């Protein structure tokens, strides 16, 4: 009998201490409770989780918080696009506004066959470095350098440099906008998926100067503006630009373009 | 006893003998003259002529726009052809005044009038410098008027004439000191009038015995001006290293020379100051070295500002027969920048062009490998920076560490680390770019 006593005492004292600590935890837990919006976690579940920052917030967690707090629209995630916007909208109890998918577009098609060479750049393989050094591998001052800074920052592997010019894979691009910010030549823009035609050149030089260095450059001849019945295309600073909201995709401008740099979706691939 | 020097540095081969034995000749350009409006640090100058205007040599064509800016003067007579964007040596395009040179070089009235240096007041000296559009001609291009007007002129104790010319191949300062020693000393005397408590020191690397002898001959009769031979080592001519060598005072990070009582001027700048103040001659020409192992007759010439580099290369005999030129640098091989085209003008702060053959370029362009952390870059950095850590921070995009912890903004881009790096890492390019990115972010 005597030999069991210490065991009983130990068990009882641990049980009592456990009970006391448990009670203390309940009290403290109630007192210092942090209100958490359940919707944050639910919204976060729906987001893709790439943490690419394309929405303008510091990753998916930050965006989920902003959406739950009403500081960002439910379809703010450019990567998830409409399906994610719809799901998040259901959680938040609002319907997502119609938002078209955007796709990155490189406004240059000058590759090693069309653009003349200027200098032999051997420094750091990065476009910003090349711009800083003043050495442009190509004779055109405005075009793609082809050193692949955009491809390096793309979290989705959607950009490839081929023959000295960057190409965007339309299926893989999630329009996070990282390449847009990274390009030191400001050549990449986000265009609506439905945009039929786009001008694949960014040279602001005058016609003769463009012709001298590149066979795929906009010479600012304005033939396209005369063709367009919808006033969707304008030429400013010797470069044509299409207003995608006005463009109906008739393709007359592309037909007439002497340099063939107004390109349809299929040609842009 | 060996001469004084700084900590760090490297000993690249000088190659100076190939151009310094040739006599200095005046080169008169035939083609169009191009004057970029941003030949200096600060705000670009504002043109005061328009297309079609007739101008004379020595006439003001663009005036300083603001305090940190400089005038630009035509170095030829002719007609203004255009004011348009033209390529400059850095590969960028800059707004430039293009003058159709009539080949006469008719001087504007009053240019070349002798003035007695003794009778000039401080204001007259500074005004002459401002009018002449003088900038730091050693490379920086900082407007001289601003440099010579510190807050407290009495606190300046040293006027250092920088004749060290540590960059390989370049010999224009060496030859200038032999040719214009009196003008350089005359300018130091003018500066001593501006800074009454200062002494003048002419610092020359000991690989230029002729220049040292000539300068010493002139300085012997002058009170308070001495010649200091310094050890031939790159980058001895860097402002910060030179102040340490001459005065024993070490500039802290972010400090300016004036805070330690020093004013450092290149000898070319001093020559221009003397001519502006005592001969009423604005900055129209300078000595310019055309050298490199691919040049037929490497030489130093007295050239007009705005002359096309293509014309100068031709004047130096063009490319050596049987030699394949691979790279043209504006400046020397250490700090020079590769020029995208020969059709760029000589600016006030350009002192040389170096044409390198294919063999030499291939030697320098070995394949880059990973950093092996040997620490040689830190050992040779004249500023005591740690390029290896700076490169790591820069590559990671950690600009705060680069600037605040590693003092990367003080890098003078001398290229010493790149020269010594056994892994052939392009450190200097990385630092230049990072510095530019940080400065751009600050301005925003």
XYZ file of C-alpha atoms in Angstrom, chain B:
444
model
C 64.361 56.902 -51.273
C 61.252 56.079 -53.199
C 58.639 58.721 -53.743
C 55.437 59.083 -51.762
C 52.395 57.091 -52.716
C 49.037 55.812 -51.456
C 47.851 52.436 -50.188
C 46.710 49.975 -52.840
C 46.880 50.530 -56.577
C 48.250 48.534 -59.468
C 51.025 48.820 -62.032
C 49.575 48.451 -65.517
C 52.072 48.812 -68.347
C 52.415 52.479 -69.266
C 52.911 52.361 -73.045
C 53.540 56.092 -72.835
C 56.764 56.140 -74.822
C 54.960 55.525 -78.126
C 53.249 58.913 -78.146
C 55.364 61.108 -75.933
C 58.347 61.229 -78.257
C 56.264 62.839 -81.014
C 56.159 66.656 -81.096
C 52.838 68.319 -80.285
C 51.295 69.782 -83.426
C 48.242 71.938 -83.860
C 45.482 70.080 -85.679
C 43.010 72.167 -87.674
C 39.815 70.232 -88.423
C 38.060 70.453 -91.773
C 34.705 68.844 -91.091
C 31.670 69.936 -89.083
C 32.222 70.806 -85.444
C 29.867 69.364 -82.821
C 29.398 70.912 -79.385
C 27.296 68.799 -77.005
C 25.486 70.977 -74.466
C 26.357 68.680 -71.560
C 30.155 68.638 -71.631
C 30.167 69.206 -67.885
C 28.585 67.928 -64.697
C 25.384 69.792 -63.911
C 22.664 71.314 -66.017
C 23.239 71.352 -69.806
C 24.061 74.780 -71.222
C 21.413 76.842 -73.002
C 22.098 77.639 -76.686
C 22.311 81.362 -77.494
C 22.642 80.892 -81.257
C 20.146 79.498 -83.723
C 20.285 77.677 -87.015
C 21.788 79.816 -89.760
C 23.697 82.173 -87.412
C 27.252 83.090 -88.336
C 29.710 82.507 -85.514
C 33.382 83.329 -84.980
C 35.966 81.320 -83.090
C 35.815 82.246 -79.427
C 32.189 83.354 -79.606
C 29.772 82.190 -76.902
C 27.307 79.699 -78.399
C 25.661 78.317 -75.254
C 25.510 79.850 -71.813
C 25.545 78.284 -68.372
C 22.038 77.452 -67.196
C 22.157 77.773 -63.435
C 25.003 77.703 -60.922
C 26.435 74.247 -61.641
C 26.734 74.573 -65.412
C 29.252 75.984 -67.881
C 29.422 78.185 -70.954
C 30.295 76.674 -74.310
C 32.342 78.605 -76.823
C 32.740 77.953 -80.532
C 36.238 76.844 -81.469
C 35.833 77.550 -85.185
C 34.232 80.145 -87.411
C 31.316 79.221 -89.630
C 27.552 78.848 -89.708
C 25.326 77.044 -87.241
C 24.047 74.080 -89.205
C 21.691 72.541 -86.684
C 20.902 72.143 -83.031
C 20.058 68.469 -82.787
C 20.761 65.231 -80.984
C 24.151 63.741 -81.783
C 26.037 60.757 -80.426
C 28.674 61.473 -77.811
C 31.480 59.183 -76.677
C 29.349 57.608 -73.943
C 27.098 56.061 -76.605
C 24.142 58.223 -75.647
C 22.679 60.993 -77.738
C 22.998 64.540 -76.480
C 21.593 67.842 -77.693
C 24.442 69.466 -79.611
C 25.180 72.571 -81.607
C 26.570 71.621 -85.010
C 28.660 74.245 -86.791
C 29.566 74.110 -90.463
C 33.276 74.926 -90.182
C 34.519 77.416 -92.820
C 38.131 76.441 -92.179
C 39.250 80.029 -91.492
C 39.152 79.968 -87.682
C 38.551 83.720 -87.651
C 38.775 84.902 -84.073
C 36.058 86.982 -82.481
C 37.171 90.529 -81.565
C 39.071 90.836 -78.289
C 40.233 87.211 -78.125
C 43.913 86.948 -77.342
C 44.250 90.387 -75.705
C 47.039 90.222 -73.145
C 46.172 91.199 -69.595
C 48.543 91.764 -66.713
C 47.992 88.904 -64.225
C 49.154 91.138 -61.355
C 46.364 93.666 -61.793
C 43.412 91.250 -61.816
C 40.925 91.277 -58.955
C 39.457 88.042 -57.578
C 36.131 88.749 -59.275
C 37.831 89.365 -62.598
C 39.616 86.010 -62.390
C 36.421 84.119 -61.533
C 34.447 85.954 -64.215
C 37.067 85.101 -66.810
C 36.848 81.415 -65.805
C 33.076 81.527 -66.010
C 33.050 83.271 -69.382
C 35.608 80.857 -70.829
C 33.454 77.879 -69.839
C 36.280 76.044 -68.083
C 35.522 72.656 -66.555
C 37.693 70.005 -64.931
C 39.676 68.807 -67.935
C 41.143 65.724 -66.305
C 37.947 63.821 -66.958
C 35.312 64.805 -64.406
C 34.114 67.933 -66.171
C 33.118 69.734 -62.992
C 32.644 73.464 -63.687
C 35.829 75.219 -62.490
C 33.988 78.364 -61.410
C 32.051 76.308 -58.833
C 35.121 74.436 -57.599
C 37.084 77.649 -57.129
C 34.376 79.359 -55.092
C 34.234 77.351 -51.833
C 32.360 78.699 -48.837
C 35.488 79.838 -47.059
C 38.416 80.663 -49.423
C 40.702 81.332 -46.421
C 40.434 77.716 -45.274
C 42.131 76.404 -48.427
C 45.727 75.456 -47.617
C 46.776 73.441 -50.641
C 46.362 74.045 -54.336
C 47.312 70.737 -55.921
C 48.138 70.791 -59.626
C 47.432 67.268 -60.771
C 50.006 66.238 -63.325
C 50.271 62.624 -62.280
C 48.554 61.224 -65.399
C 48.528 57.631 -64.208
C 46.323 56.254 -67.003
C 48.322 54.143 -69.479
C 48.905 55.384 -73.042
C 47.904 59.008 -72.321
C 50.683 61.602 -72.500
C 48.866 64.904 -73.050
C 49.425 66.271 -69.518
C 53.079 65.227 -69.624
C 53.600 67.092 -72.874
C 51.536 70.052 -71.713
C 53.744 70.483 -68.646
C 56.821 70.552 -70.840
C 55.244 73.013 -73.247
C 53.225 75.325 -71.024
C 55.011 75.222 -67.662
C 54.851 79.005 -67.320
C 51.102 79.111 -67.922
C 50.472 76.353 -65.362
C 52.552 78.140 -62.736
C 50.871 81.403 -63.693
C 47.480 79.836 -63.046
C 48.619 78.487 -59.678
C 49.641 82.037 -58.773
C 46.170 83.287 -59.758
C 44.590 80.621 -57.546
C 46.944 81.590 -54.708
C 45.499 85.061 -55.022
C 41.995 83.590 -54.614
C 43.108 81.445 -51.675
C 45.560 83.620 -49.726
C 46.542 80.930 -47.215
C 47.378 78.260 -49.748
C 50.615 76.829 -51.102
C 50.875 75.318 -54.570
C 52.029 71.755 -55.134
C 52.546 70.260 -58.569
C 52.246 66.468 -58.223
C 53.894 64.524 -61.042
C 54.478 60.777 -61.301
C 58.157 59.892 -61.316
C 57.899 58.260 -64.739
C 57.856 61.755 -66.298
C 61.374 63.055 -65.559
C 61.256 65.659 -68.348
C 58.047 67.215 -67.069
C 59.390 67.191 -63.505
C 62.607 68.934 -64.622
C 60.742 71.586 -66.646
C 58.240 72.328 -63.894
C 61.001 72.422 -61.292
C 62.927 74.905 -63.429
C 59.976 77.280 -63.464
C 58.918 76.728 -59.862
C 62.403 77.384 -58.436
C 61.878 81.132 -58.709
C 58.370 81.063 -57.261
C 57.623 81.408 -53.596
C 55.203 78.869 -52.183
C 55.046 76.604 -55.253
C 56.863 73.302 -55.271
C 57.034 70.195 -57.424
C 56.360 66.866 -55.727
C 57.403 63.754 -57.638
C 55.072 60.896 -56.663
C 55.473 57.205 -57.311
C 54.193 56.005 -60.676
C 51.247 53.829 -59.771
C 47.644 53.615 -60.916
C 45.417 55.501 -59.843
C 47.840 58.043 -58.373
C 45.951 60.849 -60.113
C 42.658 60.111 -58.367
C 41.723 63.193 -56.357
C 41.309 61.299 -53.111
C 44.529 59.332 -53.360
C 46.467 62.401 -54.406
C 45.281 64.506 -51.471
C 46.441 61.754 -49.132
C 49.831 61.571 -50.837
C 50.445 65.327 -50.892
C 49.016 66.407 -47.535
C 48.889 63.240 -45.477
C 45.221 64.017 -44.814
C 42.732 61.298 -45.585
C 39.343 62.231 -46.959
C 36.598 60.415 -45.123
C 33.734 58.863 -47.050
C 31.494 61.528 -48.456
C 33.901 64.368 -47.665
C 34.833 66.904 -50.309
C 38.445 68.087 -50.855
C 37.589 71.649 -49.771
C 36.632 70.344 -46.317
C 40.251 69.305 -45.843
C 41.545 72.583 -47.227
C 42.487 71.280 -50.650
C 41.695 72.269 -54.214
C 42.852 69.816 -56.867
C 43.033 70.934 -60.493
C 44.332 69.076 -63.501
C 47.245 70.815 -65.228
C 45.160 71.175 -68.417
C 42.501 73.009 -66.438
C 45.170 75.304 -64.981
C 46.525 76.038 -68.439
C 43.014 76.950 -69.572
C 42.506 79.166 -66.515
C 45.710 81.085 -67.259
C 44.780 81.581 -70.887
C 41.272 82.731 -69.965
C 42.401 85.202 -67.320
C 45.588 86.564 -68.912
C 45.021 86.180 -72.632
C 41.235 86.542 -72.770
C 41.116 83.201 -74.545
C 38.102 81.000 -73.813
C 38.345 77.204 -73.713
C 38.602 76.382 -77.417
C 41.333 73.809 -77.600
C 43.150 71.250 -75.527
C 45.881 68.665 -75.815
C 44.536 65.283 -76.868
C 46.411 62.000 -77.198
C 45.561 59.530 -79.942
C 47.304 56.326 -79.000
C 46.937 52.580 -78.690
C 48.717 49.616 -80.190
C 46.597 49.773 -83.356
C 47.398 53.389 -84.264
C 49.994 54.012 -86.987
C 51.524 57.216 -85.568
C 50.417 57.645 -81.957
C 50.754 61.291 -80.947
C 49.452 64.133 -78.891
C 47.876 67.028 -80.755
C 46.517 70.402 -79.868
C 42.920 69.969 -81.021
C 39.878 72.201 -81.162
C 37.021 71.188 -78.873
C 34.261 69.711 -81.045
C 36.559 68.018 -83.576
C 35.394 64.612 -84.748
C 37.425 61.676 -83.412
C 37.439 60.169 -86.915
C 39.449 63.148 -88.188
C 41.909 62.835 -85.324
C 42.497 59.152 -85.907
C 43.191 59.955 -89.526
C 45.630 62.667 -88.480
C 47.450 60.080 -86.388
C 47.974 57.939 -89.447
C 44.854 55.840 -89.034
C 44.987 52.161 -88.191
C 48.410 50.531 -88.418
C 48.871 48.482 -91.581
C 48.253 44.798 -91.020
C 46.593 45.412 -87.686
C 42.981 44.692 -86.903
C 41.483 47.327 -84.616
C 38.908 45.872 -82.279
C 38.043 48.540 -79.777
C 38.188 52.316 -79.590
C 38.147 53.827 -76.139
C 37.407 57.383 -75.168
C 40.140 57.853 -72.582
C 42.715 55.256 -71.648
C 42.423 51.511 -71.162
C 41.711 51.651 -67.425
C 38.874 54.155 -67.142
C 38.068 54.729 -70.794
C 34.686 53.876 -72.222
C 34.209 52.043 -75.490
C 32.991 54.376 -78.197
C 30.101 53.165 -80.347
C 31.309 55.142 -83.369
C 34.259 57.292 -84.435
C 31.886 60.047 -85.409
C 31.772 61.621 -81.964
C 33.238 64.981 -80.971
C 36.114 65.694 -78.579
C 34.612 67.275 -75.460
C 36.282 69.557 -72.934
C 36.926 66.695 -70.539
C 38.169 64.110 -73.068
C 41.914 63.792 -72.963
C 42.577 60.842 -75.225
C 41.337 58.091 -77.453
C 42.930 54.667 -77.440
C 42.561 52.258 -80.321
C 43.293 48.691 -79.328
C 44.105 45.822 -81.625
C 42.256 42.535 -81.652
C 45.104 40.747 -79.875
C 45.115 43.140 -76.960
C 41.333 43.148 -76.586
C 41.166 39.369 -76.640
C 43.767 39.303 -73.911
C 41.571 41.510 -71.761
C 38.294 39.766 -72.518
C 38.942 36.385 -71.036
C 35.916 34.501 -69.892
C 34.408 35.506 -66.575
C 34.288 32.915 -63.807
C 32.921 32.839 -60.268
C 34.466 34.978 -57.522
C 37.037 32.957 -55.605
C 37.185 35.429 -52.712
C 40.903 35.975 -52.985
C 40.451 39.532 -51.735
C 42.877 41.085 -54.185
C 40.275 43.677 -55.193
C 40.085 44.973 -51.641
C 43.860 44.961 -51.408
C 44.319 47.235 -54.425
C 41.303 49.544 -54.029
C 42.768 53.035 -53.543
C 39.807 54.004 -51.372
C 39.968 50.968 -49.109
C 36.582 49.692 -50.258
C 35.802 45.984 -50.487
C 34.753 45.442 -54.109
C 34.013 41.755 -53.563
C 31.321 42.517 -50.988
C 30.071 45.485 -52.982
C 29.606 43.255 -56.019
C 27.715 40.718 -53.950
C 25.374 43.398 -52.584
C 24.927 44.969 -56.012
C 24.096 41.666 -57.663
C 21.547 40.916 -54.975
C 20.032 44.358 -55.432
C 20.735 45.243 -51.794
C 21.365 48.898 -52.506
C 21.027 49.938 -48.896
C 23.933 47.735 -47.835
C 25.888 48.869 -50.904
C 25.471 52.506 -49.981
C 25.347 52.634 -46.173
C 27.513 49.720 -45.068
C 29.988 49.380 -47.926
C 30.211 53.075 -48.952
C 29.822 52.018 -52.569
C 28.853 55.515 -53.702
C 32.433 56.652 -53.022
C 33.763 54.295 -55.690
C 35.625 56.404 -58.261
C 35.298 53.729 -60.985
C 39.065 53.624 -61.506
C 38.877 50.003 -62.622
C 41.737 48.826 -60.407
C 39.639 45.961 -58.994
C 38.581 44.822 -62.459
C 42.202 44.936 -63.596
C 43.455 42.713 -60.783
C 40.501 40.273 -60.600
C 41.750 36.767 -61.511
C 38.151 35.683 -62.186
C 37.789 38.535 -64.749
C 34.617 39.812 -63.144
C 33.287 43.066 -64.643
C 33.303 44.814 -61.260
C 33.677 48.387 -62.459
C 30.742 48.119 -64.835
C 28.606 46.702 -62.048
C 29.592 49.507 -59.656
C 29.041 52.242 -62.215
C 25.600 50.883 -62.983
C 24.659 50.408 -59.324
C 25.812 53.913 -58.514
C 23.725 55.306 -61.359
C 20.686 53.307 -60.180
C 21.047 54.562 -56.594
C 21.497 58.169 -57.720
C 18.461 57.890 -60.009
C 16.365 56.491 -57.140
C 17.484 59.393 -54.928
C 16.463 61.997 -57.473
C 13.023 60.462 -57.758
